[in-house]
XYZ file of C-alpha atoms in Angstrom:
417
model
C 14.969 13.910 -15.310
C 14.774 17.074 -16.066
C 11.921 19.777 -14.741
C 10.979 21.653 -16.913
C 9.571 24.698 -15.351
C 13.363 25.154 -13.046
C 13.364 29.048 -13.844
C 11.487 30.331 -11.637
C 13.992 27.986 -8.505
C 11.012 25.790 -7.573
C 11.528 21.945 -8.163
C 8.472 19.853 -9.418
C 6.794 17.172 -7.516
C 7.858 14.629 -10.662
C 11.049 15.806 -10.457
C 11.456 15.378 -6.850
C 9.958 11.712 -6.911
C 12.271 10.657 -9.260
C 15.240 12.619 -7.691
C 14.906 10.512 -4.576
C 13.974 6.869 -6.306
C 16.535 6.672 -8.864
C 18.666 8.143 -5.465
C 18.018 5.283 -2.881
C 19.493 1.926 -3.333
C 17.374 -0.751 -1.350
C 18.125 -2.950 1.679
C 18.938 -6.458 1.522
C 18.918 -7.780 4.991
C 16.335 -10.242 4.643
C 14.873 -12.795 7.332
C 12.665 -15.942 7.140
C 9.248 -15.773 9.356
C 6.041 -17.195 8.634
C 3.350 -17.288 6.372
C 1.111 -15.151 9.051
C 3.031 -12.882 9.719
C 4.442 -12.266 6.366
C 1.284 -9.883 5.279
C 2.914 -6.869 3.851
C 6.874 -7.957 3.488
C 8.963 -7.941 0.946
C 9.675 -11.180 -0.737
C 13.421 -11.386 -1.029
C 13.986 -15.105 -2.123
C 11.431 -16.603 -4.682
C 8.983 -19.593 -3.259
C 8.529 -22.542 -6.291
C 5.034 -24.644 -5.312
C 6.425 -28.356 -4.158
C 3.322 -29.716 -5.651
C 0.256 -28.949 -8.293
C -3.297 -26.894 -7.107
C -5.444 -28.417 -7.248
C -3.748 -31.584 -6.461
C -5.664 -34.008 -8.097
C -9.003 -33.491 -10.267
C -12.134 -32.736 -8.465
C -15.657 -31.396 -8.385
C -16.839 -28.095 -8.558
C -20.097 -29.306 -7.058
C -21.869 -30.897 -4.988
C -23.666 -34.423 -7.464
C -23.140 -37.372 -9.049
C -19.556 -38.203 -10.661
C -20.834 -39.541 -14.207
C -18.313 -42.405 -16.322
C -19.836 -41.816 -20.064
C -22.885 -40.069 -21.992
C -25.720 -42.439 -20.660
C -29.457 -42.101 -19.845
C -29.024 -43.526 -16.769
C -26.508 -44.441 -14.283
C -25.869 -46.968 -11.912
C -24.777 -45.474 -7.807
C -21.641 -48.081 -6.498
C -20.422 -45.889 -3.977
C -19.524 -42.011 -3.203
C -16.977 -39.779 -3.037
C -16.464 -36.995 -0.575
C -14.089 -34.650 0.127
C -11.170 -36.283 1.780
C -12.673 -39.510 1.594
C -12.400 -40.599 -1.982
C -13.602 -43.435 -3.809
C -11.151 -45.622 -4.545
C -12.431 -47.875 -7.318
C -12.968 -47.361 -11.598
C -15.976 -45.965 -12.683
C -17.255 -48.249 -15.969
C -19.574 -46.770 -18.264
C -23.280 -46.457 -17.237
C -21.638 -46.104 -13.517
C -22.192 -43.077 -10.553
C -21.143 -42.261 -7.621
C -22.197 -39.781 -4.682
C -19.604 -36.797 -4.846
C -19.047 -33.873 -2.613
C -17.394 -30.100 -3.815
C -13.685 -30.622 -3.996
C -13.386 -34.463 -3.905
C -11.328 -36.218 -5.418
C -13.240 -36.874 -8.614
C -12.760 -41.369 -9.313
C -11.011 -42.990 -11.506
C -13.065 -43.556 -14.664
C -15.426 -40.384 -14.127
C -14.773 -37.918 -16.902
C -17.960 -35.169 -15.760
C -19.776 -33.701 -13.111
C -23.451 -33.901 -12.659
C -24.713 -31.279 -10.523
C -27.431 -32.980 -8.208
C -29.962 -29.781 -8.835
C -30.690 -31.310 -12.835
C -30.004 -35.592 -11.145
C -33.610 -37.632 -9.788
C -32.300 -40.593 -8.092
C -34.693 -43.996 -7.294
C -32.981 -46.673 -5.083
C -29.266 -47.190 -6.742
C -30.443 -45.775 -10.095
C -29.745 -42.028 -11.540
C -31.319 -39.840 -14.517
C -31.040 -36.302 -15.365
C -32.894 -34.124 -16.621
C -30.709 -32.471 -18.926
C -27.517 -34.160 -19.678
C -23.882 -33.100 -18.454
C -20.717 -32.699 -20.800
C -17.691 -34.152 -20.397
C -14.917 -32.546 -18.778
C -18.482 -30.506 -16.903
C -17.579 -29.404 -13.117
C -14.307 -30.836 -12.890
C -11.286 -28.789 -11.729
C -8.402 -30.578 -13.439
C -4.965 -31.201 -11.282
C -2.785 -27.964 -11.939
C -5.125 -25.817 -13.255
C -4.214 -23.119 -10.985
C -0.939 -24.284 -10.538
C 1.957 -26.040 -11.481
C 4.614 -28.350 -9.435
C 8.371 -25.716 -9.839
C 5.855 -23.150 -10.690
C 6.974 -20.037 -8.947
C 4.363 -18.469 -6.664
C 4.734 -14.612 -5.844
C 7.727 -12.937 -8.017
C 10.834 -11.547 -5.824
C 9.947 -8.019 -4.799
C 6.202 -8.060 -4.497
C 5.057 -6.709 -1.364
C 3.228 -9.900 -0.029
C -0.744 -9.181 0.451
C -4.196 -11.361 1.448
C -4.697 -13.119 -1.684
C -0.239 -14.129 -1.382
C -0.915 -16.104 1.466
C -3.753 -17.754 0.527
C -1.813 -18.902 -2.525
C 1.181 -19.771 -0.805
C -1.336 -21.065 2.408
C -2.474 -23.873 -0.541
C 0.744 -24.557 -2.027
C 1.760 -25.877 2.007
C 4.247 -23.288 2.657
C 4.761 -22.291 6.326
C 7.310 -19.986 6.075
C 9.061 -17.300 3.402
C 12.053 -15.768 3.540
C 11.749 -11.174 3.320
C 13.269 -8.076 3.715
C 14.130 -6.682 7.020
C 11.891 -4.358 8.253
C 13.240 -0.647 7.450
C 13.748 1.467 10.994
C 12.265 4.670 11.283
C 13.327 7.055 13.412
C 11.067 10.113 14.101
C 11.888 13.314 16.253
C 10.687 17.021 17.195
C 12.994 19.648 17.406
C 11.395 23.600 18.789
C 11.176 25.023 22.228
C 7.512 25.887 21.056
C 6.314 22.428 21.101
C 4.828 20.701 24.647
C 3.632 17.378 25.186
C 0.316 15.974 23.915
C -1.966 15.564 27.074
C -0.292 19.335 28.949
C -3.367 21.177 29.975
C -4.686 23.946 27.384
C -4.556 26.175 30.400
C -0.184 25.677 31.016
C 0.410 26.565 27.252
C 2.371 29.818 26.666
C 1.949 31.972 24.062
C 2.638 30.707 21.099
C 3.582 27.060 22.181
C 1.554 24.066 20.541
C 1.230 20.524 20.832
C 3.848 18.564 19.061
C 1.418 16.635 17.074
C 3.008 16.266 13.394
C 5.150 13.280 15.074
C 2.062 11.683 16.481
C 0.762 11.457 13.130
C 3.517 10.799 10.846
C 4.495 7.849 13.433
C 0.186 6.990 13.003
C 1.121 7.253 9.396
C 4.226 4.771 9.517
C 3.031 2.086 11.047
C 0.302 1.509 8.928
C 3.544 1.152 6.247
C 5.037 -1.865 8.786
C 7.467 0.064 10.000
C 9.738 -0.778 12.771
C 9.326 3.251 14.601
C 11.714 4.982 17.207
C 10.183 7.407 18.871
C 12.843 10.056 20.090
C 9.768 12.986 20.812
C 10.438 16.553 21.087
C 14.275 18.301 21.891
C 14.708 22.114 22.446
C 16.727 24.620 20.412
C 19.723 23.720 21.637
C 23.289 23.184 19.246
C 24.161 20.183 21.483
C 20.910 18.969 22.144
C 20.185 18.839 18.818
C 23.146 17.480 17.023
C 22.591 14.249 20.128
C 18.813 13.810 18.541
C 20.440 13.179 15.071
C 22.930 11.473 16.318
C 20.797 8.287 17.898
C 18.708 8.616 15.259
C 20.703 8.806 12.484
C 22.615 5.643 14.452
C 19.773 3.236 15.263
C 17.316 3.650 11.613
C 17.781 3.698 8.076
C 16.057 6.803 7.886
C 15.039 9.573 10.115
C 11.796 12.279 9.760
C 11.189 15.517 11.234
C 9.067 18.616 10.156
C 9.800 21.774 10.182
C 12.891 24.015 10.131
C 13.381 22.914 6.414
C 12.562 26.387 4.738
C 15.508 28.027 2.901
C 15.870 31.035 4.112
C 15.300 30.044 7.892
C 18.390 30.200 10.076
C 18.017 27.224 12.497
C 20.386 25.201 14.759
C 18.524 22.419 12.707
C 19.799 23.261 9.315
C 23.875 23.983 10.633
C 23.391 20.389 12.399
C 22.111 18.397 9.883
C 25.081 20.348 7.330
C 27.582 19.076 9.886
C 26.964 15.198 10.338
C 26.067 14.403 6.485
C 24.513 15.845 2.800
C 21.515 18.046 3.489
C 20.162 19.598 0.686
C 17.137 21.575 0.857
C 14.892 22.315 -1.820
C 11.543 24.383 -2.717
C 8.905 22.655 -4.331
C 6.232 23.193 -6.891
C 3.440 21.844 -4.041
C 1.106 23.184 -2.273
C 1.723 22.821 0.475
C 4.616 21.835 0.659
C 7.163 23.796 -0.545
C 9.759 23.525 1.729
C 11.183 20.058 2.053
C 14.365 18.348 2.698
C 16.239 15.173 1.434
C 19.662 13.860 2.095
C 22.535 11.462 3.781
C 23.577 10.761 7.566
C 26.462 8.852 7.246
C 27.338 6.156 10.170
C 29.849 3.435 10.808
C 27.677 0.921 8.631
C 26.321 3.204 5.984
C 24.282 5.755 6.085
C 20.881 6.649 7.272
C 18.592 8.717 4.917
C 16.715 11.972 6.205
C 13.688 13.851 5.193
C 12.642 17.265 6.163
C 8.928 17.617 5.797
C 7.479 21.271 5.969
C 6.458 22.200 9.983
C 2.734 23.523 9.134
C 0.941 19.640 9.980
C -1.031 19.326 6.576
C 1.958 19.963 4.304
C 3.644 17.909 6.269
C 1.147 14.902 6.011
C 0.973 15.966 2.053
C 4.638 15.566 1.690
C 4.914 12.085 3.371
C 2.319 11.221 1.137
C 3.752 12.399 -2.101
C 7.530 11.857 -1.710
C 8.259 10.237 1.259
C 6.212 6.831 0.492
C 6.998 6.093 -2.521
C 11.017 6.671 -2.347
C 10.319 3.727 1.028
C 8.968 1.409 -1.152
C 11.818 1.860 -2.879
C 14.045 1.813 0.172
C 12.265 -1.580 1.482
C 13.387 -3.352 -1.812
C 9.886 -3.522 -3.098
C 10.059 -4.180 -7.359
C 9.011 -1.159 -9.465
C 6.577 -3.486 -10.630
C 5.102 -3.370 -6.948
C 5.383 -0.358 -6.532
C 1.998 0.545 -6.785
C 1.246 4.293 -7.117
C -1.566 6.923 -6.129
C -5.250 5.669 -7.650
C -6.273 8.887 -10.019
C -9.240 8.869 -10.646
C -11.635 12.083 -12.976
C -14.515 13.404 -10.825
C -16.687 16.235 -11.404
C -16.310 19.176 -9.527
C -18.803 20.371 -7.486
C -17.720 24.289 -6.176
C -15.661 26.663 -7.782
C -11.661 26.525 -7.074
C -9.645 29.559 -7.283
C -5.732 28.439 -7.941
C -2.850 30.978 -9.093
C -0.323 29.150 -12.066
C 2.839 28.194 -10.334
C 2.401 25.190 -8.009
C 0.561 21.284 -7.782
C -2.580 21.739 -5.869
C -3.533 18.838 -3.872
C -6.746 20.161 -1.869
C -9.100 18.418 0.165
C -11.976 16.552 -0.815
C -14.602 14.399 -0.883
C -15.040 11.617 -3.598
C -18.299 10.145 -4.132
C -20.524 9.171 -6.933
C -23.938 10.713 -7.285
C -27.033 9.381 -8.129
C -26.735 9.008 -11.640
C -23.242 7.078 -10.890
C -20.976 9.660 -11.936
C -17.854 10.290 -9.833
C -17.869 13.579 -8.461
C -16.171 15.682 -5.709
C -16.096 18.801 -3.467
C -13.508 20.202 -1.703
C -13.634 20.494 2.210
C -12.977 23.871 4.773
C -10.648 25.881 4.019
C -6.952 24.629 2.112
C -4.930 26.410 4.122
C -2.024 24.123 5.135
C -2.731 24.553 8.877
C -6.197 23.523 8.691
C -7.043 20.018 9.804
C -10.787 19.969 10.622
C -11.304 19.687 6.509
C -8.373 17.232 6.149
C -10.203 15.170 8.617
C -13.246 15.424 6.542
C -11.820 14.101 3.172
C -10.835 11.182 1.486
C -8.575 12.490 -1.255
C -6.946 14.859 -3.041
C -7.803 17.416 -5.991
C -4.753 16.747 -7.687
C -5.115 21.075 -9.690
C -1.911 20.871 -12.019
C 1.057 23.129 -11.615
C 0.542 25.178 -14.299
C -3.839 25.476 -14.367
C -5.860 28.338 -13.155
C -9.493 28.761 -11.692
C -11.452 25.518 -11.747
C -15.698 26.068 -11.988
C -18.343 24.121 -10.987
C -18.541 21.211 -13.305
C -15.023 20.956 -14.463
C -13.501 17.419 -14.549
C -10.514 16.992 -12.285
C -8.000 15.076 -11.179
C -8.807 12.903 -7.636
C -6.566 11.069 -5.732
C -8.391 8.942 -2.817
C -6.355 8.685 0.362
C -4.819 4.196 0.662
C -2.454 3.932 2.663
C -0.828 5.854 4.808
C -4.353 8.023 5.000
C -6.972 5.220 5.020
């Protein structure tokens, strides 16, 4: 995949995302777990149905199971859910039946009770029932031996319902990814430190906490290594520990192309790391590479230090890469949903970078999807981000937008929801 605008030294979001995905080999190790624990995991082996669903012809309504087309019927029994009628209906005979109960042998239609009149054991109807009416046929949902979910699917609640209905108690899924998170910087102080104890230039170690919260929504096992000082040996110790205990390592800050710091030096000594400049705003600096180890390698994602930039690049670049790494098949990887919305305020933008402005989208009283930006759009401004529910995605070579323009909106989903 080529970058049409590489001449300015910036790599487009689309090219960077595809480069990440193309360079990653999915994990293959699997485990068998109870179905109740499978939501969010990736299916590793086929699951075949051991029975038809429904397992027998059953009633879609409370009413009466009828045999033949008659003006009246004689009631000879009842069929309840879990308690079927074992006899055979002859033409002109009927049974009481409840929703989900097995349709008796000989019955060819079910009349809902609202259309029925009962006088003793004699049944008449306000309108006739058609052949097959209100009968759910055996196997109309799933046939015996049918594959229930394609391998590579991310198992969701409807999948759980289907598998449970087929009697599946366990599934084989790909193992969870293991993430290592760490922060590096003498200026970082732990959350909980009294503000009065912060020195000039000190900041709270907030990015790591936010990234951890995001990854927890992706069903990833997380090794939180805390924050480390700007000392080469300490940094080396931190990255070796992260590398040896995780499938991928995430940190933020220290990835700008022009920066001279110990983090970059140590990373380049331990593996192959590329420091990219992206045509994205916020989030221009980004690093990606591999840290070899005895049993393979750990991927490294270096996010920008500004908090909004870190979360935007995680969402736009790292999450799609992790879907590939965790073994999600391409057809089941969800691209961010994008919709069109009418802009409620002017936006100033210079061509050159795809801009992910933070906004709030909703339907107005006329049912039109609208959006307005929230707060100052600086990469360090978190209050506007916290008040937003979407990105307003402005194309790379686009310029200013005016009130009333139609723009692309990307509503927040995991890990930002």
